[in-house]
Short mmCIF file of C-alpha atoms and ligand atoms in Angstrom, two decimals:
data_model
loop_
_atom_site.label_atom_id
_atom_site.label_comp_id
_atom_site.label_asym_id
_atom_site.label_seq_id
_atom_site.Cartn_x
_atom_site.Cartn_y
_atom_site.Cartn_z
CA UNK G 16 0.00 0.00 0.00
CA UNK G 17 1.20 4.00 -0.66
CA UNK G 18 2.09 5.37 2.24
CA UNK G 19 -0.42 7.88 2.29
CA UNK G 20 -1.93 10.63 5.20
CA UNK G 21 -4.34 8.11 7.27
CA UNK G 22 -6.86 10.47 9.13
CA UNK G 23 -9.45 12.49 9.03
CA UNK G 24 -8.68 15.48 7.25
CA UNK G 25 -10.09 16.05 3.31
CA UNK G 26 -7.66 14.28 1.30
CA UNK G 27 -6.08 15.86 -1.70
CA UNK G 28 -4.52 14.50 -4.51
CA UNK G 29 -1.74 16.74 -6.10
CA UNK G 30 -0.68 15.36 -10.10
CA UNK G 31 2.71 16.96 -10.65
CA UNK G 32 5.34 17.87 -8.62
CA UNK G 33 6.46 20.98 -10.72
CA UNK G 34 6.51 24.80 -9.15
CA UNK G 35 2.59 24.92 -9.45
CA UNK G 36 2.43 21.08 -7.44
CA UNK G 37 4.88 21.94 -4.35
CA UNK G 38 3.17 25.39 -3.95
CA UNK G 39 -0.01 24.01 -3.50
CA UNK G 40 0.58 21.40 -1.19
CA UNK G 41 2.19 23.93 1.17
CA UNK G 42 -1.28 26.04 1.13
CA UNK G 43 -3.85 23.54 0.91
CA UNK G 44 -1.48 21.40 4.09
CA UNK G 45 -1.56 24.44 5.95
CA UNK G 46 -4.89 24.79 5.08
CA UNK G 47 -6.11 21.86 6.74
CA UNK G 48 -5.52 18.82 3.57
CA UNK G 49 -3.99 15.71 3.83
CA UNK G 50 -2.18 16.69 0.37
CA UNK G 51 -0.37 13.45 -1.29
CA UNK G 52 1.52 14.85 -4.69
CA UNK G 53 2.40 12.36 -6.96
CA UNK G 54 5.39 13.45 -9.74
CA UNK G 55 6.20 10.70 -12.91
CA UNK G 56 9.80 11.48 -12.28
CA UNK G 57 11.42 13.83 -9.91
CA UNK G 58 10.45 17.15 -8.48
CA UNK G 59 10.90 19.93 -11.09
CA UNK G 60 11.68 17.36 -13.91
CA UNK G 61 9.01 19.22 -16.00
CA UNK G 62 9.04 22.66 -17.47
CA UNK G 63 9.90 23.72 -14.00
CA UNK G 64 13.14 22.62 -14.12
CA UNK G 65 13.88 24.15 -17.25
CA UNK G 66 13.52 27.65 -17.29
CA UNK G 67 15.58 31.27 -17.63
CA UNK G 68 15.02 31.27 -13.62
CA UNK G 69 14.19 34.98 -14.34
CA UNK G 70 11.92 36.43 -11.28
CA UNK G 71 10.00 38.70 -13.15
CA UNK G 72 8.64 42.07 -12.33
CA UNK G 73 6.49 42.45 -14.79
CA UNK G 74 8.41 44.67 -17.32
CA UNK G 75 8.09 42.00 -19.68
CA UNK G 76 4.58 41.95 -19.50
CA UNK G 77 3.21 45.24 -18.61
CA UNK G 78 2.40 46.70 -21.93
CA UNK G 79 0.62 43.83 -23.65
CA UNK G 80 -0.31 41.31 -20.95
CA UNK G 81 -1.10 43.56 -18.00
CA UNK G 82 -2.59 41.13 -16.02
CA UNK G 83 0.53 39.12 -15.82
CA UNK G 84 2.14 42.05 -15.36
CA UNK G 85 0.75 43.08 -12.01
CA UNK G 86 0.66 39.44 -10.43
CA UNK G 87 4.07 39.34 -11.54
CA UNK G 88 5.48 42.49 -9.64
CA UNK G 89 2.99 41.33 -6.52
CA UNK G 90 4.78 38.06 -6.24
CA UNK G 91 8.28 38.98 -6.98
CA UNK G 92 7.95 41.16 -3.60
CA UNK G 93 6.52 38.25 -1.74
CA UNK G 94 8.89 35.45 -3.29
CA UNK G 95 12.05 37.98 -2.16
CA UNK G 96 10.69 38.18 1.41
CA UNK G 97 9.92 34.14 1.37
CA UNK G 98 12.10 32.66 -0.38
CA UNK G 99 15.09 34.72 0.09
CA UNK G 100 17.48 31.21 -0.45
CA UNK G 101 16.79 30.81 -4.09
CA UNK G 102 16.84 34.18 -5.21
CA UNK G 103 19.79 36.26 -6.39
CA UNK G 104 17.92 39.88 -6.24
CA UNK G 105 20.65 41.40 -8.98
CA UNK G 106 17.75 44.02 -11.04
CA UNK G 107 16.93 44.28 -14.05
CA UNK G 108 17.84 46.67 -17.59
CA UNK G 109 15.20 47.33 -20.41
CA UNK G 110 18.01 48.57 -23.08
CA UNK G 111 16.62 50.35 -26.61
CA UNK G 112 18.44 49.20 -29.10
CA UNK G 113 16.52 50.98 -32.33
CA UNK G 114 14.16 53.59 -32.48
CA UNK G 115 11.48 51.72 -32.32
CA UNK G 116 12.14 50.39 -29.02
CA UNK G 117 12.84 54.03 -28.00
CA UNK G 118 8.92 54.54 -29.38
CA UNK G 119 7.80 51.31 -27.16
CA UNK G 120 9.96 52.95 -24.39
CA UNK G 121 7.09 55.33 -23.48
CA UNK G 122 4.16 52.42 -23.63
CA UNK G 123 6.65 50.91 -21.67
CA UNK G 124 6.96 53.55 -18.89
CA UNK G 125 3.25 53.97 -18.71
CA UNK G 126 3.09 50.37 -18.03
CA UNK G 127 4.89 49.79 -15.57
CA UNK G 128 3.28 52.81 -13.72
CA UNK G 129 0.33 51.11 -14.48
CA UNK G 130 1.18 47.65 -13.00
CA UNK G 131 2.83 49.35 -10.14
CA UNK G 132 6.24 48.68 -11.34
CA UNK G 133 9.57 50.37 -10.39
CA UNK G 134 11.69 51.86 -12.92
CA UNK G 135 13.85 54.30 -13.79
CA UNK G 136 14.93 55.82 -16.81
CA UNK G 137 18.60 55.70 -17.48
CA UNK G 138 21.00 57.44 -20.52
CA UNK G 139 23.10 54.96 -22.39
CA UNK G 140 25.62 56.33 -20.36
CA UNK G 141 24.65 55.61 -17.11
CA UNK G 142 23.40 52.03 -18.45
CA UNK G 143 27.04 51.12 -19.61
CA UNK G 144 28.11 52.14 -16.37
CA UNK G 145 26.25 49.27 -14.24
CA UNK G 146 26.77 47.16 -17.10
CA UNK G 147 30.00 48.07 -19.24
CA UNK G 148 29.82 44.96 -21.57
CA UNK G 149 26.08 45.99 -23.04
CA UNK G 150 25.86 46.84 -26.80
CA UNK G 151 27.59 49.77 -26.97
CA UNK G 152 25.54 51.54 -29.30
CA UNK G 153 22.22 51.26 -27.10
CA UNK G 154 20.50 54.42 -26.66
CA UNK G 155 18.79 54.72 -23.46
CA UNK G 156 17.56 51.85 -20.68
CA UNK G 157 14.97 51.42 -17.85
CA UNK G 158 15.72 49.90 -14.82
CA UNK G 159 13.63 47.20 -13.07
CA UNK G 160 12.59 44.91 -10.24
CA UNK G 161 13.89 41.69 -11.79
CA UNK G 162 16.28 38.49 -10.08
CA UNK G 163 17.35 35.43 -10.75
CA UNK G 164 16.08 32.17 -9.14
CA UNK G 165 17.58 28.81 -8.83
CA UNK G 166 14.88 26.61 -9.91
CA UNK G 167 15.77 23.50 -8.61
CA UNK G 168 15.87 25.47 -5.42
CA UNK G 169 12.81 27.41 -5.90
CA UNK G 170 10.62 23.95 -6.60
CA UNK G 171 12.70 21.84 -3.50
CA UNK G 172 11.69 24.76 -0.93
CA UNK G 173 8.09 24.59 -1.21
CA UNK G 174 8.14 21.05 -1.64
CA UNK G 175 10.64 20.86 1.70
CA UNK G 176 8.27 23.33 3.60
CA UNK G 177 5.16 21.30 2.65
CA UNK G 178 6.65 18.06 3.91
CA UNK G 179 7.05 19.85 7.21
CA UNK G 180 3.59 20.28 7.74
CA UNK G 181 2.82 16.85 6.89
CA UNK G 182 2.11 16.97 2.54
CA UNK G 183 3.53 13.59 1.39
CA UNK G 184 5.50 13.74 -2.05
CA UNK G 185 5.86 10.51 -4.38
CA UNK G 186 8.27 11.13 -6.65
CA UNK G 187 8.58 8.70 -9.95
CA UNK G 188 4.95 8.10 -9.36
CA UNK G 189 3.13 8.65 -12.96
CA UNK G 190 -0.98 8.69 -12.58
CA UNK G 191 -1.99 6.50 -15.66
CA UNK G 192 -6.18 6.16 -14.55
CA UNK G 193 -8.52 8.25 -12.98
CA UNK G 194 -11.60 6.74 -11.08
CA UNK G 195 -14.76 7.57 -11.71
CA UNK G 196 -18.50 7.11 -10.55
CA UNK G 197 -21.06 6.22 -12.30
CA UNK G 198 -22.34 9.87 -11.59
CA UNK G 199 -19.48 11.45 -13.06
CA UNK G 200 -17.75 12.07 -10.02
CA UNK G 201 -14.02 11.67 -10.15
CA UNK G 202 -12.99 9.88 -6.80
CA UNK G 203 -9.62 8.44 -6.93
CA UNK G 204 -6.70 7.68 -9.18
CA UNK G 205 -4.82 5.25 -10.14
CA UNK G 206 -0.66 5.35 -9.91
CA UNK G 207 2.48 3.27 -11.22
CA UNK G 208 5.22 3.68 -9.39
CA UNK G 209 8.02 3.57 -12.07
CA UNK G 210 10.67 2.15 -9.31
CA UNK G 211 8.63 -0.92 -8.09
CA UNK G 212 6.91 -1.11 -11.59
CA UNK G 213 3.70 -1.53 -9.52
CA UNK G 214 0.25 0.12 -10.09
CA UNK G 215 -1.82 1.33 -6.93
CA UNK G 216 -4.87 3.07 -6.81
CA UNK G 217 -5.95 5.72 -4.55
CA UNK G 218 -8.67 7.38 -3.55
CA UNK G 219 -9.18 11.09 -2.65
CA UNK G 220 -12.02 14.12 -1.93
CA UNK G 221 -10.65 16.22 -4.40
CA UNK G 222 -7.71 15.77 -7.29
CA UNK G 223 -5.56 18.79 -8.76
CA UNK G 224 -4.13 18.43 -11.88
CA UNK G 225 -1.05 20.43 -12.12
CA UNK G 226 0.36 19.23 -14.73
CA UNK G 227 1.60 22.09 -17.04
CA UNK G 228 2.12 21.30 -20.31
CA UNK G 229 0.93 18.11 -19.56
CA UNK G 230 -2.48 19.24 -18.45
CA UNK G 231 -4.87 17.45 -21.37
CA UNK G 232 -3.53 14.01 -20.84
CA UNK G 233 -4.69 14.23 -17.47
CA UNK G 234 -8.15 15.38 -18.18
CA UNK G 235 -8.58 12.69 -21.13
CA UNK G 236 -8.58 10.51 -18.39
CA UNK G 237 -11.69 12.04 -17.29
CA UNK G 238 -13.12 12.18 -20.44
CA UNK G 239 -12.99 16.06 -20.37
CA UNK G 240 -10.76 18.78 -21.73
CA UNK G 241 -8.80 21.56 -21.18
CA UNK G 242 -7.79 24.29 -23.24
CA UNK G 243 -3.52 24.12 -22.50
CA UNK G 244 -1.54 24.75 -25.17
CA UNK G 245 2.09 23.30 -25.10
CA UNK G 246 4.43 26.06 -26.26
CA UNK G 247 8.22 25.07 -26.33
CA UNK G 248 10.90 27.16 -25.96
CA UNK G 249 14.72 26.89 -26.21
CA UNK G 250 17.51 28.30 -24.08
CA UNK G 251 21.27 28.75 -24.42
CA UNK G 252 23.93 29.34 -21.95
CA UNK G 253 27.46 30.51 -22.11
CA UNK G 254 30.52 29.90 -19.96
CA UNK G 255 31.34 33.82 -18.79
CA UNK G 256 29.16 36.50 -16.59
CA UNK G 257 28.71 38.87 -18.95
CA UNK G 258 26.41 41.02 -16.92
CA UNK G 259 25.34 41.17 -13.43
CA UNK G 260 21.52 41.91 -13.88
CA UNK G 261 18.83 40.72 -16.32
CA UNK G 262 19.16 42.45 -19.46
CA UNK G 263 15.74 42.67 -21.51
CA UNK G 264 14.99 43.88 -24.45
CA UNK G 265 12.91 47.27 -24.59
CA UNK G 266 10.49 45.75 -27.23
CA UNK G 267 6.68 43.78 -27.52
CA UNK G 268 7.75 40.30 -26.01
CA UNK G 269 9.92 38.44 -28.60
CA UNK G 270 12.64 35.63 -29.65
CA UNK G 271 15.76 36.22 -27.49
CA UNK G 272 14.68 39.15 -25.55
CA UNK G 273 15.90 38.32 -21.90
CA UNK G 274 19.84 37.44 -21.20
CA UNK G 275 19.76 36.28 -17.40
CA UNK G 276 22.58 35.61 -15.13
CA UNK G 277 23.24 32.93 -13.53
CA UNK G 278 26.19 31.65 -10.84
CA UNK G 279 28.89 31.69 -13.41
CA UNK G 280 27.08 31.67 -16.86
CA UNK G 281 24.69 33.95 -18.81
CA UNK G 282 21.51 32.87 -20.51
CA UNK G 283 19.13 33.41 -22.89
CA UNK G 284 15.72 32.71 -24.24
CA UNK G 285 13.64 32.05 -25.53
CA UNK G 286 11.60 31.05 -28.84
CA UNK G 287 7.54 29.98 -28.91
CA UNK G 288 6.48 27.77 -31.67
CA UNK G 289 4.43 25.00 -32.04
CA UNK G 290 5.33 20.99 -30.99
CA UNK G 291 2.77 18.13 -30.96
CA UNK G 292 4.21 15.80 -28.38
CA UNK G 293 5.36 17.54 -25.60
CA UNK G 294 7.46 14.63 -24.28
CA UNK G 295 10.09 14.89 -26.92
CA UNK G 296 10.85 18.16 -27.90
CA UNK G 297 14.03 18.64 -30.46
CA UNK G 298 16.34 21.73 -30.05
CA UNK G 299 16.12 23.21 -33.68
CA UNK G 300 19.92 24.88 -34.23
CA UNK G 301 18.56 27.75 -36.57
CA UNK G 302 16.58 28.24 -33.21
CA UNK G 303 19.98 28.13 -31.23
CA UNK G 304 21.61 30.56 -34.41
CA UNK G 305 18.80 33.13 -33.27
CA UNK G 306 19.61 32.78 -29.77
CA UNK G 307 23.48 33.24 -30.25
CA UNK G 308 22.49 36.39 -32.40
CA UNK G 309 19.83 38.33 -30.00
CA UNK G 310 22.35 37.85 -27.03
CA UNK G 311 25.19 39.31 -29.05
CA UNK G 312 23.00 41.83 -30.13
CA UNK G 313 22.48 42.86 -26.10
CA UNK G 314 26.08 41.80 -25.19
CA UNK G 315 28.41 41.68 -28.14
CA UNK G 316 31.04 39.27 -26.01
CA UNK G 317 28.38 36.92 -26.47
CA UNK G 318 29.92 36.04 -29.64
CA UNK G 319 33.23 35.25 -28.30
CA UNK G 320 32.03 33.56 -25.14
CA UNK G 321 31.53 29.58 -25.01
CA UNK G 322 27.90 28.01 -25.23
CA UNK G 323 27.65 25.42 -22.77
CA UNK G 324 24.62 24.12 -23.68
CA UNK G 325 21.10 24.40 -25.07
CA UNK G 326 17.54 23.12 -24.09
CA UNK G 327 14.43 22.99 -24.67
CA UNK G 328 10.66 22.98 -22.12
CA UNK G 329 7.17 24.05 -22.87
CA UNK G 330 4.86 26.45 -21.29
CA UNK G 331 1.34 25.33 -20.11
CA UNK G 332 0.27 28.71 -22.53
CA UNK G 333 -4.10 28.49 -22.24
CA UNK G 334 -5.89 28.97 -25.08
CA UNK G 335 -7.13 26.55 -27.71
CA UNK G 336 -6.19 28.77 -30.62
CA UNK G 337 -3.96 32.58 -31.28
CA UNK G 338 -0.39 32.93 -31.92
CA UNK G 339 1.29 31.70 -29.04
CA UNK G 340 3.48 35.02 -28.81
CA UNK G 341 0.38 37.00 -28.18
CA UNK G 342 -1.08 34.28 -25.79
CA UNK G 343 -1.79 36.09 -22.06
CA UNK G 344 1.13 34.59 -19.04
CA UNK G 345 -1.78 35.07 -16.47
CA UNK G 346 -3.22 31.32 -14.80
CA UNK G 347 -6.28 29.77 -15.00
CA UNK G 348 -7.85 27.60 -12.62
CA UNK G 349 -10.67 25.16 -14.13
CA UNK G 350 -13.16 23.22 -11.89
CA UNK G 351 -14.54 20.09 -14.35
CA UNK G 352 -17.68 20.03 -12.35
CA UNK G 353 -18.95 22.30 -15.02
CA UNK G 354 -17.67 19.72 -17.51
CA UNK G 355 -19.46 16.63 -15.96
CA UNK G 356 -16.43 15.56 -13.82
CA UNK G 357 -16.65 16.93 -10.01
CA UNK G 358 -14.04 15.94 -8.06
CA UNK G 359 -10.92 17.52 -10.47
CA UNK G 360 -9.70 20.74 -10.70
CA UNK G 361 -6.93 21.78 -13.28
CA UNK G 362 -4.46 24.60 -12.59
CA UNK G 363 -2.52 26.03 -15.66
CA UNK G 364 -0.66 28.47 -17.52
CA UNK G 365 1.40 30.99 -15.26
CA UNK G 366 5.10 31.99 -15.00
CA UNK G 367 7.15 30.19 -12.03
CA UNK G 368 7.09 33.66 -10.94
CA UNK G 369 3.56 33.34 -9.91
CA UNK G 370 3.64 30.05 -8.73
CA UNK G 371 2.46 30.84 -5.08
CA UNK G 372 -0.66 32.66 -6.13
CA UNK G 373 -1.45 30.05 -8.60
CA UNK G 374 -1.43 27.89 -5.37
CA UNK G 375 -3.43 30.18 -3.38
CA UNK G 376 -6.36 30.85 -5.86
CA UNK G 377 -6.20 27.20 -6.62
CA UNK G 378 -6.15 26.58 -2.54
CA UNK G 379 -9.06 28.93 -2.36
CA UNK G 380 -11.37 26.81 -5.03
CA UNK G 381 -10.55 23.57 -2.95
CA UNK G 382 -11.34 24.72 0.04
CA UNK G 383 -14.93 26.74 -1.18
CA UNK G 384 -15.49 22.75 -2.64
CA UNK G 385 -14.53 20.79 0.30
CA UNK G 386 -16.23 22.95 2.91
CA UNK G 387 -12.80 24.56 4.51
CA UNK G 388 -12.71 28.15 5.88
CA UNK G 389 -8.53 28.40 6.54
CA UNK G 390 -7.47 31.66 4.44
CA UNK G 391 -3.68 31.25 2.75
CA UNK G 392 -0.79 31.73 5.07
CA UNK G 393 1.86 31.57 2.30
CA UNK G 394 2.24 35.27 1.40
CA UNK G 395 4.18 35.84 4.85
CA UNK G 396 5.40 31.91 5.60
CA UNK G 397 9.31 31.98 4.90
CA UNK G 398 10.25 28.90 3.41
CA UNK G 399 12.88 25.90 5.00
CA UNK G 400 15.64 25.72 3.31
CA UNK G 401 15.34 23.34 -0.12
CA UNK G 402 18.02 21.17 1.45
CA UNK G 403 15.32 19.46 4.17
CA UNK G 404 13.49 17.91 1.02
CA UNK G 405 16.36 15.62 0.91
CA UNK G 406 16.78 14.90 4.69
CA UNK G 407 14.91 11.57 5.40
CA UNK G 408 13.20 9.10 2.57
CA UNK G 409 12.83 11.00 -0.42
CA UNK G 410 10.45 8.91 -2.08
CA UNK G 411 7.14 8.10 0.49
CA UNK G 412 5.52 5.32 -1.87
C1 FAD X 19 11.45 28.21 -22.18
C2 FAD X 19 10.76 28.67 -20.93
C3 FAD X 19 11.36 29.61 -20.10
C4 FAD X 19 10.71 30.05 -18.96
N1 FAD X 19 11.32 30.96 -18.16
C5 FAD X 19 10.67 31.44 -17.06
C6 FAD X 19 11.31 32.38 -16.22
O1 FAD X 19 12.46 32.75 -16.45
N2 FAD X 19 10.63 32.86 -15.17
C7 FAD X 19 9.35 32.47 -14.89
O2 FAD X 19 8.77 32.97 -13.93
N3 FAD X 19 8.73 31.52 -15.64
C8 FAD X 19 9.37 31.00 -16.71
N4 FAD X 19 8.77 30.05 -17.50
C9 FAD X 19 7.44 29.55 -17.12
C10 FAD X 19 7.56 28.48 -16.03
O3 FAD X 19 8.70 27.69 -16.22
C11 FAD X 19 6.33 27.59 -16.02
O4 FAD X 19 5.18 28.41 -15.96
C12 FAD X 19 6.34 26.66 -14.81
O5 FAD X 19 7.54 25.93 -14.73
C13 FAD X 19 5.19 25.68 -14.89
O6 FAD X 19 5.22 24.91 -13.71
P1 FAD X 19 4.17 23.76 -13.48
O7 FAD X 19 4.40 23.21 -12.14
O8 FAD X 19 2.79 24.28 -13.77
O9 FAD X 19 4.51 22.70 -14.64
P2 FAD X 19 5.73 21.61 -14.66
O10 FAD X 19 6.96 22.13 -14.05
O11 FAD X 19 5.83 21.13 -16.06
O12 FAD X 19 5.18 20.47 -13.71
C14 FAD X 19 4.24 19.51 -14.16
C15 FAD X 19 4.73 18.17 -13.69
O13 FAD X 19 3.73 17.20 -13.96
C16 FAD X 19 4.41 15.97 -14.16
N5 FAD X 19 3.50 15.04 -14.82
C17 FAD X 19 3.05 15.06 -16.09
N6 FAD X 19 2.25 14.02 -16.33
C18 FAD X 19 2.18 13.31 -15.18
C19 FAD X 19 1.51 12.12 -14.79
N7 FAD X 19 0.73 11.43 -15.64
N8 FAD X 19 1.66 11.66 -13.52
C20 FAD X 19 2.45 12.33 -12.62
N9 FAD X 19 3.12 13.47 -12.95
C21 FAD X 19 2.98 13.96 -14.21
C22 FAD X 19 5.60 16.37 -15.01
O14 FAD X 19 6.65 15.39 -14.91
C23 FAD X 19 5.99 17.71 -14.42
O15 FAD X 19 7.06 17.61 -13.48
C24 FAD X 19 9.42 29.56 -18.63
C25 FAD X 19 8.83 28.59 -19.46
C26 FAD X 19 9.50 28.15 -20.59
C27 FAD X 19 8.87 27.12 -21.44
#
């Protein structure tokens, strides 16, 4: 048998143990759950452990996508306070290379005003002072809110703070049914667990499928759907520290448009473009080409410095149809009762940024379904360090 939570409390069933997973099973465990999270392979193997590890502000977002931009610049302030271990709080540069970014400069400004973001406006001058290897030629710069996380990190400090309140992670546990009544209802799942090459079922009250990019297979198996888009991107690092903050560029969202620092390396990213199975995902090199050229573009010693590697993960992007450039980075959070199937909830789309208010809106739905009055306590709950995942059994199956 699992080893799962045997009492009382409403038990929930967490699919995927990405950023979106180990965030929720903090709030709905401090809310009250018996929260079991089952993960196919280990935590942040999905898109979560495959990003820029950008903490936004919001300057990305806050002309097209304002929405985003605003839970963005609300979360980056509580992730700093919370999770203080992961993050490297270095800022952030919007740099105008042509004059049409100098045009978008002043959407831009409005913006962020609008979303409540900080910036300044800087001369080229002043920008190549904070940052002497930027392009040169750039003609003015903003500065903003933005870090760097370690995602790994990031993902093992939820997940290490939810275990301490009792959530019970199974890593390499992939859910391959889900149990239904004859009503509809959806009641329980069923689980292999890839090390004993054993199926189990389970049963639950409720079952959130966070998923990602992922997301539809999961509701297939409830005969329902769910309006995710997969929507790869690739990244590419270099061997040197060419700057010290994030360097964006002062344009609408586009390929190549954020160079992030991290420990000893720079990267960039990223592309959006179509892939029908999300599992296998190629790294195009033209993709990699346009890469190598937008970060020399922002840098120039990009072009001397050594790649070190390039990958590929998809976004959980919501919406069945639109160019996936265009496509809003707010969340969604579905409940399939309306669908026919009571009992599952999906949770999608989102930056990693956002994670914890994913969680708590999510939180908030489960516990309006399952009869629970506990508010959130994550916004001011500073995280254990990511190292106490690792102390004791990792995997609870
Ligand atoms: C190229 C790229 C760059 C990005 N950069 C940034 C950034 O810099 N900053 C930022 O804030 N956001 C960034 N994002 C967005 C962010 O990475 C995602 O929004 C976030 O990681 C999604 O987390 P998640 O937990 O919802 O999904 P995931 O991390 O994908 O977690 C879902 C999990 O479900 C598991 N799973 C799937 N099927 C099953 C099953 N049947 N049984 C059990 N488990 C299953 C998967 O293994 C996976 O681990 C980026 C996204 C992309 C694609």
């Amino acid at each position: 048998m699992p080893n799962q939570s045997m009492n009382s409390k409403p038990r929930a069933a967490i699919i995927g143990g990405g950023f979106t997973g180990c965030a929720l099973a903090l709030d709905l465990q401090m809310r009250g759950c018996a929260v079991d999270v089952y993960e196919r392979g280990d935590i942040a193997s999905g898109t979560s452990g495959r990003t820029h590890g950008l903490l936004h502000s919001g300057g990305r977002y806050c002309v097209e996508d304002v929405e985003a931009g605003r839970e963005c610049i609300q979360e980056n302030r509580i992730l700093r306070r919370i999770a203080k271990q992961c993050i490297e709080f270095n800022g952030g540069l919007f740099i105008a290379l042509t004059d049409s970014d100098v045009a978008y400069g002043d959407r831009f400004a409005l913006g962020a005003a609008d979303c409540g973001i900080e910036v300044e406006e800087l001369t080229s001058v002043q920008a190549l002072k904070l940052e002497p290897n930027l392009n040169p030629t750039l003609l003015k710069a903003f500065t903003v809110p933005d870090g760097s996380f370690d995602p790994l990190r990031l993902a093992l400090a939820f997940a290490a703070t939810a275990r301490r309140y009792g959530a019970v992670f199974h890593p390499y546990c992939e859910i391959t049914h889900l149990v239904r009544r004859e009503d509809g209802q959806v009641t329980g799942l069923e689980f292999l667990n890839r090390h004993e090459d054993r199926a189990y079922p389970v049963q639950a009250d409720i079952i959130i499928n966070a998923t990602g990019a992922w997301a539809g297979d999961i509701t297939a198996m409830a005969q329902v759907d769910v309006p995710v888009r997969p929507t790869p991107g690739v990244m590419v690092a270099y061997n040197q520290r060419l700057v010290q903050r994030v360097i964006n560029r002062l344009c609408i969202p586009d390929d190549g448009d954020i160079l992030v620092p991290q420990r000893r390396m720079v990267l960039i990213g990223t592309t959006s473009f179509e892939h029908g199975d999300v599992n296998y995902i190629p790294v195009y090199e033209e993709q990699i080409e346009l890469m190598h050229k937008r970060a020399a573009e922002l840098v120039p010693a990009v072009a001397q410095a050594r790649m070190r590697g390039a990958w590929m993960s998809a976004r959980p992007l919501i919406a069945a149809q639109g160019d996936a450039r265009s496509l809003s980075r707010t969340f969604e959070c579905i409940d399939h009762a309306d669908q026919g199937a009571p009992g599952l909830i999906t949770i999608t789309g989102g930056k990693a940024t956002t994670c914890r208010l994913m969680a708590e809106k999510t939180a908030d739905l489960v516990c309006e379904k399952l009869g629970i009055s506990a508010k959130c306590q994550t916004r001011d709950l500073e995280l254990v360090s990511y190292r106490q995942y690792y102390q004791g059994s990792r995997s609870e199956s």
